[in-house]
Amino acid sequence: VSGCPGGHSFCKSCFRKSLLRQNRCPQCRGPVHGLVPNRCAETMIANMRMRCVLAPEEQLAAQDGTMPEQAVGCAWRGCVGELAAHLRSECEIHNARMRCVHAPRQMAWWRHHGTMAEETAGCAWIGRHWERAAHLEECGMVPERCPNGGPGGCQEMHLRKDLAEHMVSTCDFRLVCCKHCGMQSLFVVCDHHEDSCPDEKIECPNEGC
């Protein structure tokens, strides 16, 4: 898009971020009165040749290195302007049905290589490739590390669906209140604090008191 008297063009999202700081063109510092599409630049970009975003190399780069990708990738080549139509109707990888990356077989891999303490059958979700990212945002079978205690704290791996219960009920690094003074401390050291708490009430040793 463009919007300055000099006709300088920028990525739309980047231009908007710049305008939030100063209502001037980032290049010539001229005033900006509104964003308009740069049709010439749009046409040039739309005619650029590209591979499918689900080509083999892109598929591999999109992984986090923990699990092998099952799909071999799409061999389509075309113009940028044709990509949306290709993904919507032609791409076999984009529309292929697949299991969650935390399905039973993958969960067995986590138990073998990670620190998963709980046996689980894994996630039963099956959907299309383009639906998987949204599913993973809410999948309860994603292994996550307990954040209690910071870098030197708990560090135990639990399934997302069980993590909240662990953090407040069984984690040694959860915060608990002293029964004498009410001060918060880690569960792992709470007993030591309560044994020496100055607010602990004790019986007077004097006879007849």
Short mmCIF file of C-alpha atoms in Angstrom, two decimals:
data_model
loop_
_atom_site.label_atom_id
_atom_site.label_comp_id
_atom_site.label_asym_id
_atom_site.label_seq_id
_atom_site.Cartn_x
_atom_site.Cartn_y
_atom_site.Cartn_z
CA VAL A 1 0.00 0.00 0.00
CA SER A 2 0.95 3.64 -0.37
CA GLY A 3 -0.26 6.87 1.17
CA CYS A 4 2.41 9.56 0.98
CA PRO A 5 2.91 12.27 -1.68
CA GLY A 6 6.03 10.47 -2.91
CA GLY A 7 4.11 7.26 -3.67
CA HIS A 8 6.38 5.07 -1.55
CA SER A 9 4.94 1.60 -0.96
CA PHE A 10 5.23 -0.71 2.02
CA CYS A 11 3.74 -3.87 3.45
CA LYS A 12 0.26 -2.95 4.74
CA SER A 13 0.73 -4.32 8.26
CA CYS A 14 4.19 -2.75 8.63
CA PHE A 15 2.95 0.62 7.33
CA ARG A 16 0.10 0.62 9.87
CA LYS A 17 2.49 -0.11 12.73
CA SER A 18 4.68 2.80 11.63
CA LEU A 19 1.68 5.14 11.46
CA LEU A 20 0.78 4.31 15.05
CA ARG A 21 4.04 5.94 16.10
CA GLN A 22 4.05 8.83 13.61
CA ASN A 23 1.64 9.81 10.85
CA ARG A 24 4.41 10.20 8.28
CA CYS A 25 5.97 8.12 5.52
CA PRO A 26 8.87 6.06 6.96
CA GLN A 27 11.01 6.88 3.88
CA CYS A 28 10.42 10.52 2.92
CA ARG A 29 8.70 11.68 6.14
CA GLY A 30 5.89 13.20 4.10
CA PRO A 31 2.40 13.37 5.66
CA VAL A 32 0.10 10.39 5.23
CA HIS A 33 -3.60 11.09 4.74
CA GLY A 34 -4.77 7.53 4.11
CA LEU A 35 -3.64 4.19 2.72
CA VAL A 36 -4.38 3.27 -0.88
CA PRO A 37 -3.51 0.02 -2.72
CA ASN A 38 -0.52 0.11 -5.02
CA ARG A 39 -2.01 -1.76 -7.97
CA CYS A 40 1.28 -1.85 -9.87
CA ALA A 41 3.09 -3.54 -6.98
CA GLU A 42 0.13 -5.88 -6.39
CA THR A 43 0.23 -7.01 -10.03
CA MET A 44 3.98 -7.57 -9.95
CA ILE A 45 3.70 -9.67 -6.77
CA ALA A 46 0.70 -11.63 -8.07
CA ASN A 47 2.68 -12.63 -11.18
CA MET A 48 5.73 -13.83 -9.25
CA ARG A 49 6.37 -17.56 -9.55
CA MET A 50 6.33 -19.68 -6.40
CA ARG A 51 5.93 -23.18 -5.08
CA CYS A 52 3.09 -24.34 -2.88
CA VAL A 53 3.49 -23.36 0.76
CA LEU A 54 3.15 -27.08 1.49
CA ALA A 55 6.05 -28.11 -0.75
CA PRO A 56 8.41 -30.71 0.82
CA GLU A 57 11.04 -28.21 2.05
CA GLU A 58 8.40 -25.85 3.49
CA GLN A 59 6.73 -28.78 5.21
CA LEU A 60 10.01 -29.76 6.86
CA ALA A 61 10.84 -26.18 7.89
CA ALA A 62 7.43 -25.78 9.51
CA GLN A 63 8.09 -28.60 11.97
CA ASP A 64 9.57 -28.01 15.43
CA GLY A 65 12.00 -30.93 15.11
CA THR A 66 10.24 -33.17 17.61
CA MET A 67 8.22 -35.33 15.24
CA PRO A 68 8.66 -36.38 11.59
CA GLU A 69 6.17 -34.93 9.13
CA GLN A 70 3.95 -37.57 7.53
CA ALA A 71 3.02 -35.71 4.32
CA VAL A 72 5.61 -35.67 1.51
CA GLY A 73 4.57 -32.22 0.33
CA CYS A 74 2.89 -30.65 -2.71
CA ALA A 75 4.70 -30.29 -6.05
CA TRP A 76 2.53 -27.42 -7.39
CA ARG A 77 4.22 -24.42 -8.99
CA GLY A 78 2.41 -21.30 -10.14
CA CYS A 79 1.90 -17.59 -9.54
CA VAL A 80 1.32 -15.94 -6.18
CA GLY A 81 -2.09 -14.79 -7.34
CA GLU A 82 -3.11 -18.40 -8.06
CA LEU A 83 -2.09 -19.80 -4.67
CA ALA A 84 -5.39 -19.22 -2.83
CA ALA A 85 -7.39 -21.05 -5.53
CA HIS A 86 -4.86 -23.89 -5.56
CA LEU A 87 -5.07 -24.39 -1.79
CA ARG A 88 -8.85 -24.19 -1.83
CA SER A 89 -9.55 -26.72 -4.57
CA GLU A 90 -6.46 -28.52 -5.88
CA CYS A 91 -3.85 -29.06 -3.17
CA GLU A 92 -4.05 -32.65 -1.97
CA ILE A 93 -1.84 -31.94 1.05
CA HIS A 94 -3.85 -28.91 2.17
CA ASN A 95 -7.12 -30.82 1.95
CA ALA A 96 -5.78 -34.19 3.09
CA ARG A 97 -7.25 -35.71 6.23
CA MET A 98 -4.73 -36.42 8.95
CA ARG A 99 -4.42 -37.27 12.61
CA CYS A 100 -3.29 -34.96 15.36
CA VAL A 101 0.49 -34.92 15.89
CA HIS A 102 -0.32 -36.10 19.43
CA ALA A 103 -2.18 -39.20 18.26
CA PRO A 104 -1.38 -42.51 20.07
CA ARG A 105 1.74 -43.38 18.05
CA GLN A 106 3.24 -39.90 18.53
CA MET A 107 2.43 -39.93 22.25
CA ALA A 108 4.40 -43.16 22.56
CA TRP A 109 7.36 -41.27 21.05
CA TRP A 110 7.00 -38.56 23.72
CA ARG A 111 6.96 -41.11 26.52
CA HIS A 112 10.12 -42.70 25.14
CA HIS A 113 12.12 -39.50 24.50
CA GLY A 114 10.59 -36.99 26.91
CA THR A 115 9.70 -36.93 30.56
CA MET A 116 6.03 -37.81 30.32
CA ALA A 117 4.99 -39.58 33.50
CA GLU A 118 1.38 -40.31 32.55
CA GLU A 119 0.35 -43.09 30.19
CA THR A 120 -2.19 -41.87 27.68
CA ALA A 121 -4.00 -43.10 24.61
CA GLY A 122 -3.29 -39.85 22.77
CA CYS A 123 -5.55 -37.48 20.83
CA ALA A 124 -8.25 -38.96 18.61
CA TRP A 125 -8.72 -35.84 16.43
CA ILE A 126 -8.84 -36.35 12.67
CA GLY A 127 -9.24 -33.40 10.31
CA ARG A 128 -7.83 -31.59 7.32
CA HIS A 129 -4.31 -30.26 7.15
CA TRP A 130 -5.42 -26.62 7.23
CA GLU A 131 -7.52 -27.27 10.35
CA ARG A 132 -4.66 -28.73 12.37
CA ALA A 133 -3.10 -25.45 13.57
CA ALA A 134 -6.39 -24.34 15.11
CA HIS A 135 -6.85 -27.76 16.72
CA LEU A 136 -3.38 -27.69 18.28
CA GLU A 137 -4.23 -24.37 19.98
CA GLU A 138 -6.79 -26.23 22.10
CA CYS A 139 -5.62 -29.87 22.00
CA GLY A 140 -5.54 -31.26 25.53
CA MET A 141 -2.91 -33.86 24.64
CA VAL A 142 -0.13 -31.34 23.98
CA PRO A 143 2.77 -31.98 26.43
CA GLU A 144 3.66 -28.83 28.35
CA ARG A 145 6.25 -28.10 31.01
CA CYS A 146 5.05 -26.94 34.43
CA PRO A 147 6.08 -23.28 34.89
CA ASN A 148 5.88 -23.25 38.70
CA GLY A 149 9.06 -22.04 40.32
CA GLY A 150 10.61 -20.59 37.16
CA PRO A 151 13.71 -22.02 35.41
CA GLY A 152 14.92 -23.85 38.52
CA GLY A 153 11.47 -25.01 39.56
CA CYS A 154 9.25 -27.95 38.74
CA GLN A 155 9.97 -28.55 35.03
CA GLU A 156 7.76 -31.68 34.96
CA MET A 157 5.99 -32.47 31.67
CA HIS A 158 2.22 -32.91 31.79
CA LEU A 159 -0.57 -32.99 29.24
CA ARG A 160 -2.22 -29.62 28.71
CA LYS A 161 -5.54 -31.00 29.98
CA ASP A 162 -3.91 -32.03 33.28
CA LEU A 163 -1.42 -29.20 33.78
CA ALA A 164 -3.72 -26.80 35.67
CA GLU A 165 -4.67 -29.51 38.19
CA HIS A 166 -1.00 -30.41 38.71
CA MET A 167 0.00 -26.77 39.22
CA VAL A 168 -2.47 -26.19 42.05
CA SER A 169 -2.75 -29.65 43.64
CA THR A 170 0.34 -31.86 43.31
CA CYS A 171 3.28 -29.67 42.22
CA ASP A 172 6.01 -29.33 44.86
CA PHE A 173 6.61 -25.77 43.64
CA ARG A 174 3.02 -24.54 43.98
CA LEU A 175 2.35 -21.62 46.31
CA VAL A 176 0.67 -22.40 49.64
CA CYS A 177 -0.16 -20.28 52.68
CA CYS A 178 1.41 -20.80 56.10
CA LYS A 179 -1.29 -21.98 58.54
CA HIS A 180 0.11 -19.68 61.22
CA CYS A 181 0.93 -16.36 59.54
CA GLY A 182 -0.71 -16.71 56.13
CA MET A 183 2.49 -15.91 54.25
CA GLN A 184 2.82 -17.62 50.87
CA SER A 185 5.73 -19.95 50.21
CA LEU A 186 6.56 -22.89 47.98
CA PHE A 187 5.03 -26.18 49.06
CA VAL A 188 8.46 -27.82 49.04
CA VAL A 189 9.69 -25.49 51.84
CA CYS A 190 6.40 -24.75 53.59
CA ASP A 191 6.90 -27.36 56.34
CA HIS A 192 10.27 -25.87 57.23
CA HIS A 193 8.74 -22.38 57.42
CA GLU A 194 5.81 -23.51 59.57
CA ASP A 195 8.16 -25.25 62.04
CA SER A 196 9.98 -21.96 62.64
CA CYS A 197 7.15 -19.48 62.07
CA PRO A 198 7.18 -16.77 64.78
CA ASP A 199 3.37 -16.54 64.64
CA GLU A 200 2.85 -20.18 65.67
CA LYS A 201 0.75 -20.40 68.82
CA ILE A 202 2.15 -22.74 71.49
CA GLU A 203 0.98 -23.68 74.95
CA CYS A 204 2.54 -21.81 77.86
CA PRO A 205 4.90 -24.16 79.74
CA ASN A 206 4.26 -22.49 83.10
CA GLU A 207 2.32 -24.69 85.51
CA GLY A 208 -1.25 -23.57 86.02
CA CYS A 209 -1.24 -21.09 83.13
#
